[in-house]
Amino acid sequence: MPSPIAFVSRMNAQTEAVWKQALCAAMPEEEILCFSELSAEQKRAVDFAIVANPDPADIAALPGLSWIHSLWAGVERLVLELGDKAPPIVRLKDPELSRVMAEAVLAWTYYLQRDMPAYRENQQKALWQELDYRHPSEMTIGLLGLGALGTAAAERLRHAGFNVAGWSRSAKAIDGVETLTGDDGLQGLLEKSDILVCLVPLTDATRGLLNTDRFATMKKGAALINFARGAVIVADDLIAALQSGQISHAVLDVFEQEPLPVDSTFWQHPKVTVLPHISAPTSRESSARIVAGNIRTWRKTGALPETIDMERGY
Ligand code: NAP
């Protein structure tokens, strides 16, 4: 009889119960217990946990963990908080999440391509003024990151008729997409993008990636979408670039501090669209199904899905 699976999160009790229910429904053959429900003996026996931004102290209280599966795709906080002591981490890789993110990238790209921020501003001034239409084929969308989410977004944008270029650490081949790597590749991407979409994980290498120097190499009036993590952008440098007109508009879904503090400059800034980290919400059912599938394979074969490379940070 395998030991129970621990479900360790910092959700409130009600949300945790709803998630537990979805997980139990997806794998009725398993006994899943929230951390608070585990006896001292069970804590010693547990060899696997499903986690959602767990308290590191709770993970440390489960000494037998051979691996953990995150319910989220982004594991920046988990990697940072657990550090070297972490058991192997598997993150969520969900085609439905990639679809939802690609949809968001296309939606907010259209928002910028069709000049919605400017029309909104004109409406406030009762100003009836037609702006030039930009055809998608006249625009290049640059993607920072060509992973599970960036690749899906690149394909969706290409089908919508945009020119698409993307940047990643390792070389990629995506039909109809210009793929770039390294410092020169980044430089090239920044220079050609009319809209730059950020989908790189936050690591030591990407913290503060977009700063005054990098904004200066972009086309005057280019726009920015950040769906990754707030700290990939130097916030003060972005405000300055918006002020000078170097960046025309920023759609920001993620921030260094979330919820975004009420006194943040971003809230009232006319050239910023603030979203409350909603570009790609995790589907409970789909996420639970994928986690269940990975656990079944592990029980049967002992094989783990790809784990996070702690050195690389993602
Ligand atoms: P992923 O599959 O790990 O892909 C990350 C991509 O970034 C890869 O292409 C990787 O290159 C590239 N990359 C990483 N470090 C780099 C560096 N130093 N230089 C150049 N390229 C680098 O991750 P994902 O599933 O696409 O998710 C990306 C991020 O989206 C997550 O980490 C999270 O921050 C964010 N996210 C946001 C939301 C939201 O609702 N806003 C939801 C989910 C996720 P290689 O391909 O060469 O490894």
mmCIF file of C-alpha atoms and ligand atoms in Angstrom:
data_model
loop_
_atom_site.group_PDB
_atom_site.id
_atom_site.type_symbol
_atom_site.label_atom_id
_atom_site.label_comp_id
_atom_site.label_asym_id
_atom_site.label_seq_id
_atom_site.Cartn_x
_atom_site.Cartn_y
_atom_site.Cartn_z
ATOM 1 C CA MET A 1 0.000 0.000 0.000
ATOM 2 C CA PRO A 2 1.709 3.269 -1.070
ATOM 3 C CA SER A 3 1.933 6.100 1.454
ATOM 4 C CA PRO A 4 -0.595 8.932 1.046
ATOM 5 C CA ILE A 5 0.187 11.832 -1.257
ATOM 6 C CA ALA A 6 0.681 15.128 0.580
ATOM 7 C CA PHE A 7 -0.962 18.219 -0.875
ATOM 8 C CA VAL A 8 1.023 21.218 0.372
ATOM 9 C CA SER A 9 -0.082 24.753 -0.448
ATOM 10 C CA ARG A 10 -0.441 28.231 1.002
ATOM 11 C CA MET A 11 -4.011 28.495 -0.294
ATOM 12 C CA ASN A 12 -6.779 29.391 2.129
ATOM 13 C CA ALA A 13 -8.626 26.362 3.502
ATOM 14 C CA GLN A 14 -11.592 26.784 1.162
ATOM 15 C CA THR A 15 -9.523 27.024 -2.039
ATOM 16 C CA GLU A 16 -7.304 24.176 -0.886
ATOM 17 C CA ALA A 17 -10.379 21.986 -0.343
ATOM 18 C CA VAL A 18 -11.644 22.689 -3.877
ATOM 19 C CA TRP A 19 -8.250 21.810 -5.346
ATOM 20 C CA LYS A 20 -8.006 18.682 -3.222
ATOM 21 C CA GLN A 21 -11.402 17.609 -4.506
ATOM 22 C CA ALA A 22 -10.273 18.053 -8.139
ATOM 23 C CA LEU A 23 -7.081 16.086 -7.466
ATOM 24 C CA CYS A 24 -8.965 13.265 -5.703
ATOM 25 C CA ALA A 25 -11.456 13.107 -8.602
ATOM 26 C CA ALA A 26 -8.608 12.825 -11.118
ATOM 27 C CA MET A 27 -6.883 9.980 -9.214
ATOM 28 C CA PRO A 28 -9.446 8.119 -7.077
ATOM 29 C CA GLU A 29 -6.936 5.299 -6.591
ATOM 30 C CA GLU A 30 -4.712 7.571 -4.463
ATOM 31 C CA GLU A 31 -5.144 8.826 -0.913
ATOM 32 C CA ILE A 32 -4.447 12.571 -0.962
ATOM 33 C CA LEU A 33 -4.157 14.478 2.324
ATOM 34 C CA CYS A 34 -3.567 18.176 2.917
ATOM 35 C CA PHE A 35 -0.466 18.929 4.982
ATOM 36 C CA SER A 36 -2.620 19.860 7.974
ATOM 37 C CA GLU A 37 -4.340 16.442 7.835
ATOM 38 C CA LEU A 38 -1.107 14.392 8.007
ATOM 39 C CA SER A 39 -0.213 12.629 11.260
ATOM 40 C CA ALA A 40 3.409 12.726 12.453
ATOM 41 C CA GLU A 41 3.838 9.159 11.220
ATOM 42 C CA GLN A 42 2.373 9.987 7.812
ATOM 43 C CA LYS A 43 4.702 12.995 7.520
ATOM 44 C CA ARG A 44 7.637 10.633 7.926
ATOM 45 C CA ALA A 45 6.209 8.106 5.443
ATOM 46 C CA VAL A 46 5.147 10.457 2.634
ATOM 47 C CA ASP A 47 7.429 10.074 -0.400
ATOM 48 C CA PHE A 48 5.686 12.399 -2.853
ATOM 49 C CA ALA A 49 3.817 15.710 -2.683
ATOM 50 C CA ILE A 50 1.695 17.852 -4.951
ATOM 51 C CA VAL A 51 2.502 21.491 -4.211
ATOM 52 C CA ALA A 52 1.202 24.982 -4.910
ATOM 53 C CA ASN A 53 3.629 27.607 -3.561
ATOM 54 C CA PRO A 54 4.117 25.574 -0.370
ATOM 55 C CA ASP A 55 5.583 26.935 2.829
ATOM 56 C CA PRO A 56 9.237 25.738 2.727
ATOM 57 C CA ALA A 57 8.906 24.709 6.396
ATOM 58 C CA ASP A 58 6.121 22.271 5.434
ATOM 59 C CA ILE A 59 8.307 20.734 2.720
ATOM 60 C CA ALA A 60 11.161 20.430 5.237
ATOM 61 C CA ALA A 61 8.759 18.571 7.566
ATOM 62 C CA LEU A 62 8.398 15.808 4.932
ATOM 63 C CA PRO A 63 11.886 14.270 4.974
ATOM 64 C CA GLY A 64 11.071 11.298 2.719
ATOM 65 C CA LEU A 65 10.031 13.223 -0.396
ATOM 66 C CA SER A 66 11.580 11.717 -3.515
ATOM 67 C CA TRP A 67 10.049 14.403 -5.788
ATOM 68 C CA ILE A 68 7.332 17.048 -5.864
ATOM 69 C CA HIS A 69 4.891 18.087 -8.581
ATOM 70 C CA SER A 70 3.888 21.747 -8.812
ATOM 71 C CA LEU A 71 0.349 22.617 -9.865
ATOM 72 C CA TRP A 72 1.697 25.764 -11.505
ATOM 73 C CA ALA A 73 3.715 26.226 -14.696
ATOM 74 C CA GLY A 74 5.817 29.049 -13.223
ATOM 75 C CA VAL A 75 8.041 27.726 -10.427
ATOM 76 C CA GLU A 76 10.231 30.791 -9.794
ATOM 77 C CA ARG A 77 9.066 31.216 -6.204
ATOM 78 C CA LEU A 78 9.369 27.508 -5.431
ATOM 79 C CA VAL A 79 12.923 27.358 -6.813
ATOM 80 C CA LEU A 80 13.897 30.495 -4.883
ATOM 81 C CA GLU A 81 12.339 29.403 -1.591
ATOM 82 C CA LEU A 82 13.399 25.733 -1.568
ATOM 83 C CA GLY A 83 16.864 26.303 -3.050
ATOM 84 C CA ASP A 84 19.446 23.510 -2.859
ATOM 85 C CA LYS A 85 17.405 21.553 -0.341
ATOM 86 C CA ALA A 86 14.589 20.944 -2.825
ATOM 87 C CA PRO A 87 13.705 17.427 -3.916
ATOM 88 C CA PRO A 88 13.431 17.100 -7.722
ATOM 89 C CA ILE A 89 10.662 19.448 -8.919
ATOM 90 C CA VAL A 90 8.276 18.723 -11.773
ATOM 91 C CA ARG A 91 6.260 21.693 -13.005
ATOM 92 C CA LEU A 92 2.940 21.770 -14.806
ATOM 93 C CA LYS A 93 3.182 21.459 -18.577
ATOM 94 C CA ASP A 94 -0.335 21.732 -19.852
ATOM 95 C CA PRO A 95 -1.314 22.212 -23.518
ATOM 96 C CA GLU A 96 -4.512 23.922 -22.317
ATOM 97 C CA LEU A 97 -2.442 26.471 -20.374
ATOM 98 C CA SER A 98 -0.317 27.083 -23.482
ATOM 99 C CA ARG A 99 -3.504 27.590 -25.521
ATOM 100 C CA VAL A 100 -4.883 30.075 -22.991
ATOM 101 C CA MET A 101 -1.583 31.990 -22.893
ATOM 102 C CA ALA A 102 -1.363 32.048 -26.707
ATOM 103 C CA GLU A 103 -4.919 33.403 -26.768
ATOM 104 C CA ALA A 104 -3.940 36.145 -24.301
ATOM 105 C CA VAL A 105 -0.845 37.070 -26.315
ATOM 106 C CA LEU A 106 -2.948 37.358 -29.474
ATOM 107 C CA ALA A 107 -5.704 39.318 -27.686
ATOM 108 C CA TRP A 108 -3.347 41.907 -26.211
ATOM 109 C CA THR A 109 -1.326 42.075 -29.426
ATOM 110 C CA TYR A 110 -4.564 43.019 -31.232
ATOM 111 C CA TYR A 111 -5.292 45.536 -28.463
ATOM 112 C CA LEU A 112 -2.019 47.272 -29.282
ATOM 113 C CA GLN A 113 -2.083 46.734 -33.071
ATOM 114 C CA ARG A 114 -5.593 48.244 -33.275
ATOM 115 C CA ASP A 115 -4.524 51.207 -31.094
ATOM 116 C CA MET A 116 -7.113 50.630 -28.402
ATOM 117 C CA PRO A 117 -5.220 52.594 -25.732
ATOM 118 C CA ALA A 118 -5.147 55.645 -28.032
ATOM 119 C CA TYR A 119 -8.843 55.341 -28.973
ATOM 120 C CA ARG A 120 -9.729 55.034 -25.293
ATOM 121 C CA GLU A 121 -7.800 58.230 -24.586
ATOM 122 C CA ASN A 122 -9.472 59.994 -27.520
ATOM 123 C CA GLN A 123 -12.894 58.919 -26.262
ATOM 124 C CA GLN A 124 -12.163 60.566 -22.926
ATOM 125 C CA LYS A 125 -11.470 63.803 -24.845
ATOM 126 C CA ALA A 126 -14.533 63.318 -27.134
ATOM 127 C CA LEU A 127 -12.030 63.350 -29.985
ATOM 128 C CA TRP A 128 -13.232 61.767 -33.273
ATOM 129 C CA GLN A 129 -9.952 60.877 -34.959
ATOM 130 C CA GLU A 130 -8.999 58.019 -37.246
ATOM 131 C CA LEU A 131 -5.546 56.533 -36.724
ATOM 132 C CA ASP A 132 -3.610 54.717 -39.454
ATOM 133 C CA TYR A 133 -4.426 51.020 -39.699
ATOM 134 C CA ARG A 134 -1.391 48.763 -39.373
ATOM 135 C CA HIS A 135 -1.699 45.435 -41.178
ATOM 136 C CA PRO A 136 -0.337 42.457 -39.182
ATOM 137 C CA SER A 137 2.096 41.728 -42.041
ATOM 138 C CA GLU A 138 3.661 45.161 -41.446
ATOM 139 C CA MET A 139 4.368 44.363 -37.807
ATOM 140 C CA THR A 140 6.920 42.172 -36.064
ATOM 141 C CA ILE A 141 6.094 40.633 -32.717
ATOM 142 C CA GLY A 142 9.169 39.621 -30.721
ATOM 143 C CA LEU A 143 8.891 36.879 -28.113
ATOM 144 C CA LEU A 144 11.373 36.638 -25.260
ATOM 145 C CA GLY A 145 11.180 32.911 -24.483
ATOM 146 C CA LEU A 146 10.185 30.090 -26.824
ATOM 147 C CA GLY A 147 9.214 27.445 -24.283
ATOM 148 C CA ALA A 148 5.847 25.763 -23.762
ATOM 149 C CA LEU A 149 4.065 29.136 -23.700
ATOM 150 C CA GLY A 150 6.242 31.164 -26.089
ATOM 151 C CA THR A 151 6.083 28.530 -28.830
ATOM 152 C CA ALA A 152 2.282 28.306 -28.657
ATOM 153 C CA ALA A 153 2.074 32.113 -28.755
ATOM 154 C CA ALA A 154 4.471 32.290 -31.732
ATOM 155 C CA GLU A 155 2.336 29.860 -33.717
ATOM 156 C CA ARG A 156 -0.888 31.687 -32.897
ATOM 157 C CA LEU A 157 0.597 35.051 -33.924
ATOM 158 C CA ARG A 158 1.997 33.611 -37.152
ATOM 159 C CA HIS A 159 -1.429 32.203 -38.086
ATOM 160 C CA ALA A 160 -2.867 35.679 -37.482
ATOM 161 C CA GLY A 161 -0.488 37.057 -40.120
ATOM 162 C CA PHE A 162 2.109 38.811 -37.944
ATOM 163 C CA ASN A 163 5.834 38.524 -38.544
ATOM 164 C CA VAL A 164 7.148 36.626 -35.534
ATOM 165 C CA ALA A 165 10.638 36.377 -34.095
ATOM 166 C CA GLY A 166 11.599 34.666 -30.847
ATOM 167 C CA TRP A 167 14.589 34.394 -28.534
ATOM 168 C CA SER A 168 15.617 31.461 -26.361
ATOM 169 C CA ARG A 169 18.718 30.029 -24.682
ATOM 170 C CA SER A 170 19.010 27.024 -26.976
ATOM 171 C CA ALA A 171 18.462 27.089 -30.747
ATOM 172 C CA LYS A 172 14.923 26.323 -31.956
ATOM 173 C CA ALA A 173 13.216 25.651 -35.255
ATOM 174 C CA ILE A 174 9.584 26.788 -35.481
ATOM 175 C CA ASP A 175 7.930 26.885 -38.875
ATOM 176 C CA GLY A 176 7.604 30.466 -40.140
ATOM 177 C CA VAL A 177 9.211 31.990 -37.035
ATOM 178 C CA GLU A 178 12.640 33.614 -36.944
ATOM 179 C CA THR A 179 14.476 32.083 -33.999
ATOM 180 C CA LEU A 180 17.390 33.786 -32.264
ATOM 181 C CA THR A 181 19.788 33.046 -29.400
ATOM 182 C CA GLY A 182 22.573 34.753 -27.465
ATOM 183 C CA ASP A 183 23.331 38.448 -26.929
ATOM 184 C CA ASP A 184 23.344 39.212 -30.658
ATOM 185 C CA GLY A 185 20.026 37.442 -31.042
ATOM 186 C CA LEU A 186 18.532 39.492 -28.208
ATOM 187 C CA GLN A 187 19.844 42.688 -29.747
ATOM 188 C CA GLY A 188 18.344 41.731 -33.128
ATOM 189 C CA LEU A 189 14.995 40.902 -31.537
ATOM 190 C CA LEU A 190 14.808 44.194 -29.661
ATOM 191 C CA GLU A 191 15.669 46.197 -32.788
ATOM 192 C CA LYS A 192 12.997 44.628 -34.981
ATOM 193 C CA SER A 193 10.045 44.238 -32.576
ATOM 194 C CA ASP A 194 7.009 46.506 -32.839
ATOM 195 C CA ILE A 195 5.585 44.637 -29.867
ATOM 196 C CA LEU A 196 7.828 42.754 -27.458
ATOM 197 C CA VAL A 197 6.203 39.942 -25.471
ATOM 198 C CA CYS A 198 7.971 38.683 -22.367
ATOM 199 C CA LEU A 199 7.613 34.933 -21.671
ATOM 200 C CA VAL A 200 10.971 34.020 -20.111
ATOM 201 C CA PRO A 201 11.132 32.593 -16.595
ATOM 202 C CA LEU A 202 12.629 34.774 -13.874
ATOM 203 C CA THR A 203 16.154 33.504 -13.173
ATOM 204 C CA ASP A 204 19.498 35.078 -12.271
ATOM 205 C CA ALA A 205 20.049 35.530 -16.016
ATOM 206 C CA THR A 206 16.724 37.233 -16.762
ATOM 207 C CA ARG A 207 16.257 39.421 -13.658
ATOM 208 C CA GLY A 208 16.319 43.038 -14.895
ATOM 209 C CA LEU A 209 16.733 41.862 -18.504
ATOM 210 C CA LEU A 210 14.675 44.792 -19.806
ATOM 211 C CA ASN A 211 16.301 48.007 -18.638
ATOM 212 C CA THR A 212 17.056 51.495 -19.983
ATOM 213 C CA ASP A 213 19.889 50.272 -22.237
ATOM 214 C CA ARG A 214 17.749 47.561 -23.771
ATOM 215 C CA PHE A 215 14.732 49.863 -24.195
ATOM 216 C CA ALA A 216 17.041 52.329 -25.986
ATOM 217 C CA THR A 217 17.877 49.750 -28.656
ATOM 218 C CA MET A 218 14.188 49.161 -29.431
ATOM 219 C CA LYS A 219 12.226 50.959 -32.154
ATOM 220 C CA LYS A 220 10.946 54.322 -30.960
ATOM 221 C CA GLY A 221 7.326 53.814 -29.904
ATOM 222 C CA ALA A 222 7.449 50.012 -29.673
ATOM 223 C CA ALA A 223 5.062 48.429 -27.165
ATOM 224 C CA LEU A 224 5.611 45.855 -24.459
ATOM 225 C CA ILE A 225 3.594 42.968 -23.018
ATOM 226 C CA ASN A 226 4.850 41.278 -19.845
ATOM 227 C CA PHE A 227 3.166 37.953 -19.077
ATOM 228 C CA ALA A 228 6.204 36.372 -17.360
ATOM 229 C CA ARG A 229 7.365 37.840 -14.029
ATOM 230 C CA GLY A 230 7.555 41.471 -12.895
ATOM 231 C CA ALA A 231 11.265 41.499 -12.043
ATOM 232 C CA VAL A 232 12.291 40.676 -15.630
ATOM 233 C CA ILE A 233 11.686 44.401 -16.203
ATOM 234 C CA VAL A 234 13.331 47.226 -14.233
ATOM 235 C CA ALA A 235 10.159 49.093 -13.270
ATOM 236 C CA ASP A 236 11.703 52.581 -12.942
ATOM 237 C CA ASP A 237 13.439 52.199 -16.306
ATOM 238 C CA LEU A 238 10.126 51.257 -17.901
ATOM 239 C CA ILE A 239 8.395 54.322 -16.424
ATOM 240 C CA ALA A 240 11.192 56.511 -17.843
ATOM 241 C CA ALA A 241 10.932 54.838 -21.278
ATOM 242 C CA LEU A 242 7.152 55.401 -21.284
ATOM 243 C CA GLN A 243 7.629 59.008 -20.216
ATOM 244 C CA SER A 244 10.080 59.695 -23.053
ATOM 245 C CA GLY A 245 7.894 57.930 -25.640
ATOM 246 C CA GLN A 246 10.591 55.339 -26.336
ATOM 247 C CA ILE A 247 7.977 52.752 -25.298
ATOM 248 C CA SER A 248 4.454 53.714 -26.362
ATOM 249 C CA HIS A 249 2.452 51.404 -24.099
ATOM 250 C CA ALA A 250 2.994 48.518 -21.685
ATOM 251 C CA VAL A 251 0.502 45.760 -20.893
ATOM 252 C CA LEU A 252 1.601 44.379 -17.529
ATOM 253 C CA ASP A 253 0.073 41.246 -16.026
ATOM 254 C CA VAL A 254 2.838 40.522 -13.504
ATOM 255 C CA PHE A 255 4.610 42.651 -10.910
ATOM 256 C CA GLU A 256 7.442 42.375 -8.423
ATOM 257 C CA GLN A 257 4.876 42.719 -5.661
ATOM 258 C CA GLU A 258 1.459 41.134 -6.128
ATOM 259 C CA PRO A 259 -1.214 42.281 -5.594
ATOM 260 C CA LEU A 260 0.168 45.513 -7.086
ATOM 261 C CA PRO A 261 0.289 48.045 -4.193
ATOM 262 C CA VAL A 262 -2.403 50.735 -4.446
ATOM 263 C CA ASP A 263 0.244 53.483 -4.528
ATOM 264 C CA SER A 264 2.101 51.999 -7.513
ATOM 265 C CA THR A 265 2.690 54.463 -10.371
ATOM 266 C CA PHE A 266 1.531 51.782 -12.797
ATOM 267 C CA TRP A 267 -2.134 51.980 -11.712
ATOM 268 C CA GLN A 268 -2.708 55.545 -12.890
ATOM 269 C CA HIS A 269 -0.195 55.666 -15.719
ATOM 270 C CA PRO A 270 -1.997 56.505 -18.991
ATOM 271 C CA LYS A 271 0.426 54.396 -21.015
ATOM 272 C CA VAL A 272 0.100 51.289 -18.858
ATOM 273 C CA THR A 273 -2.598 48.618 -18.852
ATOM 274 C CA VAL A 274 -2.597 46.770 -15.537
ATOM 275 C CA LEU A 275 -3.903 43.187 -15.379
ATOM 276 C CA PRO A 276 -4.089 41.159 -12.134
ATOM 277 C CA HIS A 277 -1.960 38.153 -13.197
ATOM 278 C CA ILE A 278 -4.721 36.659 -15.330
ATOM 279 C CA SER A 279 -3.134 36.060 -18.718
ATOM 280 C CA ALA A 280 -3.095 32.282 -18.269
ATOM 281 C CA PRO A 281 -5.045 30.981 -15.275
ATOM 282 C CA THR A 282 -4.479 27.309 -14.492
ATOM 283 C CA SER A 283 -7.455 25.080 -15.216
ATOM 284 C CA ARG A 284 -8.115 22.917 -12.162
ATOM 285 C CA GLU A 285 -9.510 19.971 -14.088
ATOM 286 C CA SER A 286 -6.856 19.973 -16.768
ATOM 287 C CA SER A 287 -4.026 20.502 -14.293
ATOM 288 C CA ALA A 288 -5.314 17.703 -11.990
ATOM 289 C CA ARG A 289 -5.618 15.345 -14.985
ATOM 290 C CA ILE A 290 -2.012 16.004 -16.050
ATOM 291 C CA VAL A 291 -0.624 15.617 -12.527
ATOM 292 C CA ALA A 292 -2.611 12.352 -12.173
ATOM 293 C CA GLY A 293 -1.185 11.036 -15.463
ATOM 294 C CA ASN A 294 2.377 11.797 -14.350
ATOM 295 C CA ILE A 295 1.803 10.092 -10.970
ATOM 296 C CA ARG A 296 0.359 6.965 -12.628
ATOM 297 C CA THR A 297 3.392 6.688 -14.915
ATOM 298 C CA TRP A 298 5.686 7.097 -11.905
ATOM 299 C CA ARG A 299 3.838 4.434 -9.896
ATOM 300 C CA LYS A 300 3.994 2.043 -12.856
ATOM 301 C CA THR A 301 7.514 2.673 -14.185
ATOM 302 C CA GLY A 302 9.345 4.777 -11.592
ATOM 303 C CA ALA A 303 9.992 7.350 -14.329
ATOM 304 C CA LEU A 304 9.624 11.086 -13.613
ATOM 305 C CA PRO A 305 8.684 13.720 -16.179
ATOM 306 C CA GLU A 306 11.412 16.310 -16.921
ATOM 307 C CA THR A 307 12.456 18.022 -13.679
ATOM 308 C CA ILE A 308 13.548 21.611 -13.062
ATOM 309 C CA ASP A 309 17.248 22.266 -13.573
ATOM 310 C CA MET A 310 18.029 24.061 -10.287
ATOM 311 C CA GLU A 311 21.321 25.415 -11.627
ATOM 312 C CA ARG A 312 19.603 27.023 -14.627
ATOM 313 C CA GLY A 313 16.663 28.110 -12.464
ATOM 314 C CA TYR A 314 13.832 26.810 -14.679
HETATM 315 P P1 NAP B 1 9.556 27.163 -20.366
HETATM 316 O O1 NAP B 1 8.860 26.119 -21.173
HETATM 317 O O2 NAP B 1 10.569 26.740 -19.372
HETATM 318 O O3 NAP B 1 10.241 28.175 -21.418
HETATM 319 C C1 NAP B 1 11.086 29.209 -21.035
HETATM 320 C C2 NAP B 1 11.711 29.799 -22.288
HETATM 321 O O4 NAP B 1 12.564 30.886 -21.897
HETATM 322 C C3 NAP B 1 12.584 28.787 -23.032
HETATM 323 O O5 NAP B 1 12.490 28.985 -24.413
HETATM 324 C C4 NAP B 1 13.992 29.145 -22.540
HETATM 325 O O6 NAP B 1 15.035 28.790 -23.445
HETATM 326 C C5 NAP B 1 13.869 30.651 -22.435
HETATM 327 N N1 NAP B 1 14.885 31.189 -21.538
HETATM 328 C C6 NAP B 1 15.062 30.969 -20.214
HETATM 329 N N2 NAP B 1 16.137 31.617 -19.758
HETATM 330 C C7 NAP B 1 16.675 32.262 -20.827
HETATM 331 C C8 NAP B 1 17.811 33.081 -21.003
HETATM 332 N N3 NAP B 1 18.621 33.371 -19.978
HETATM 333 N N4 NAP B 1 18.066 33.551 -22.238
HETATM 334 C C9 NAP B 1 17.263 33.249 -23.282
HETATM 335 N N5 NAP B 1 16.163 32.480 -23.190
HETATM 336 C C10 NAP B 1 15.879 31.986 -21.964
HETATM 337 O O7 NAP B 1 8.501 28.072 -19.607
HETATM 338 P P2 NAP B 1 6.975 28.388 -20.024
HETATM 339 O O8 NAP B 1 6.077 27.279 -19.595
HETATM 340 O O9 NAP B 1 6.951 28.810 -21.451
HETATM 341 O O10 NAP B 1 6.662 29.624 -19.059
HETATM 342 C C11 NAP B 1 7.415 30.834 -19.126
HETATM 343 C C12 NAP B 1 7.077 31.720 -17.960
HETATM 344 O O11 NAP B 1 5.751 32.230 -18.087
HETATM 345 C C13 NAP B 1 7.042 31.041 -16.587
HETATM 346 O O12 NAP B 1 8.328 30.853 -16.054
HETATM 347 C C14 NAP B 1 6.234 32.035 -15.784
HETATM 348 O O13 NAP B 1 7.097 33.036 -15.306
HETATM 349 C C15 NAP B 1 5.315 32.669 -16.811
HETATM 350 N N6 NAP B 1 3.891 32.317 -16.624
HETATM 351 C C16 NAP B 1 3.006 33.332 -16.458
HETATM 352 C C17 NAP B 1 1.662 33.067 -16.303
HETATM 353 C C18 NAP B 1 0.659 34.203 -16.151
HETATM 354 O O14 NAP B 1 -0.517 33.958 -15.936
HETATM 355 N N7 NAP B 1 1.084 35.445 -16.282
HETATM 356 C C19 NAP B 1 1.191 31.737 -16.318
HETATM 357 C C20 NAP B 1 2.129 30.726 -16.486
HETATM 358 C C21 NAP B 1 3.475 31.013 -16.636
HETATM 359 P P3 NAP B 1 15.295 27.239 -23.792
HETATM 360 O O15 NAP B 1 14.114 26.807 -24.629
HETATM 361 O O16 NAP B 1 16.545 27.262 -24.596
HETATM 362 O O17 NAP B 1 15.380 26.513 -22.480
#
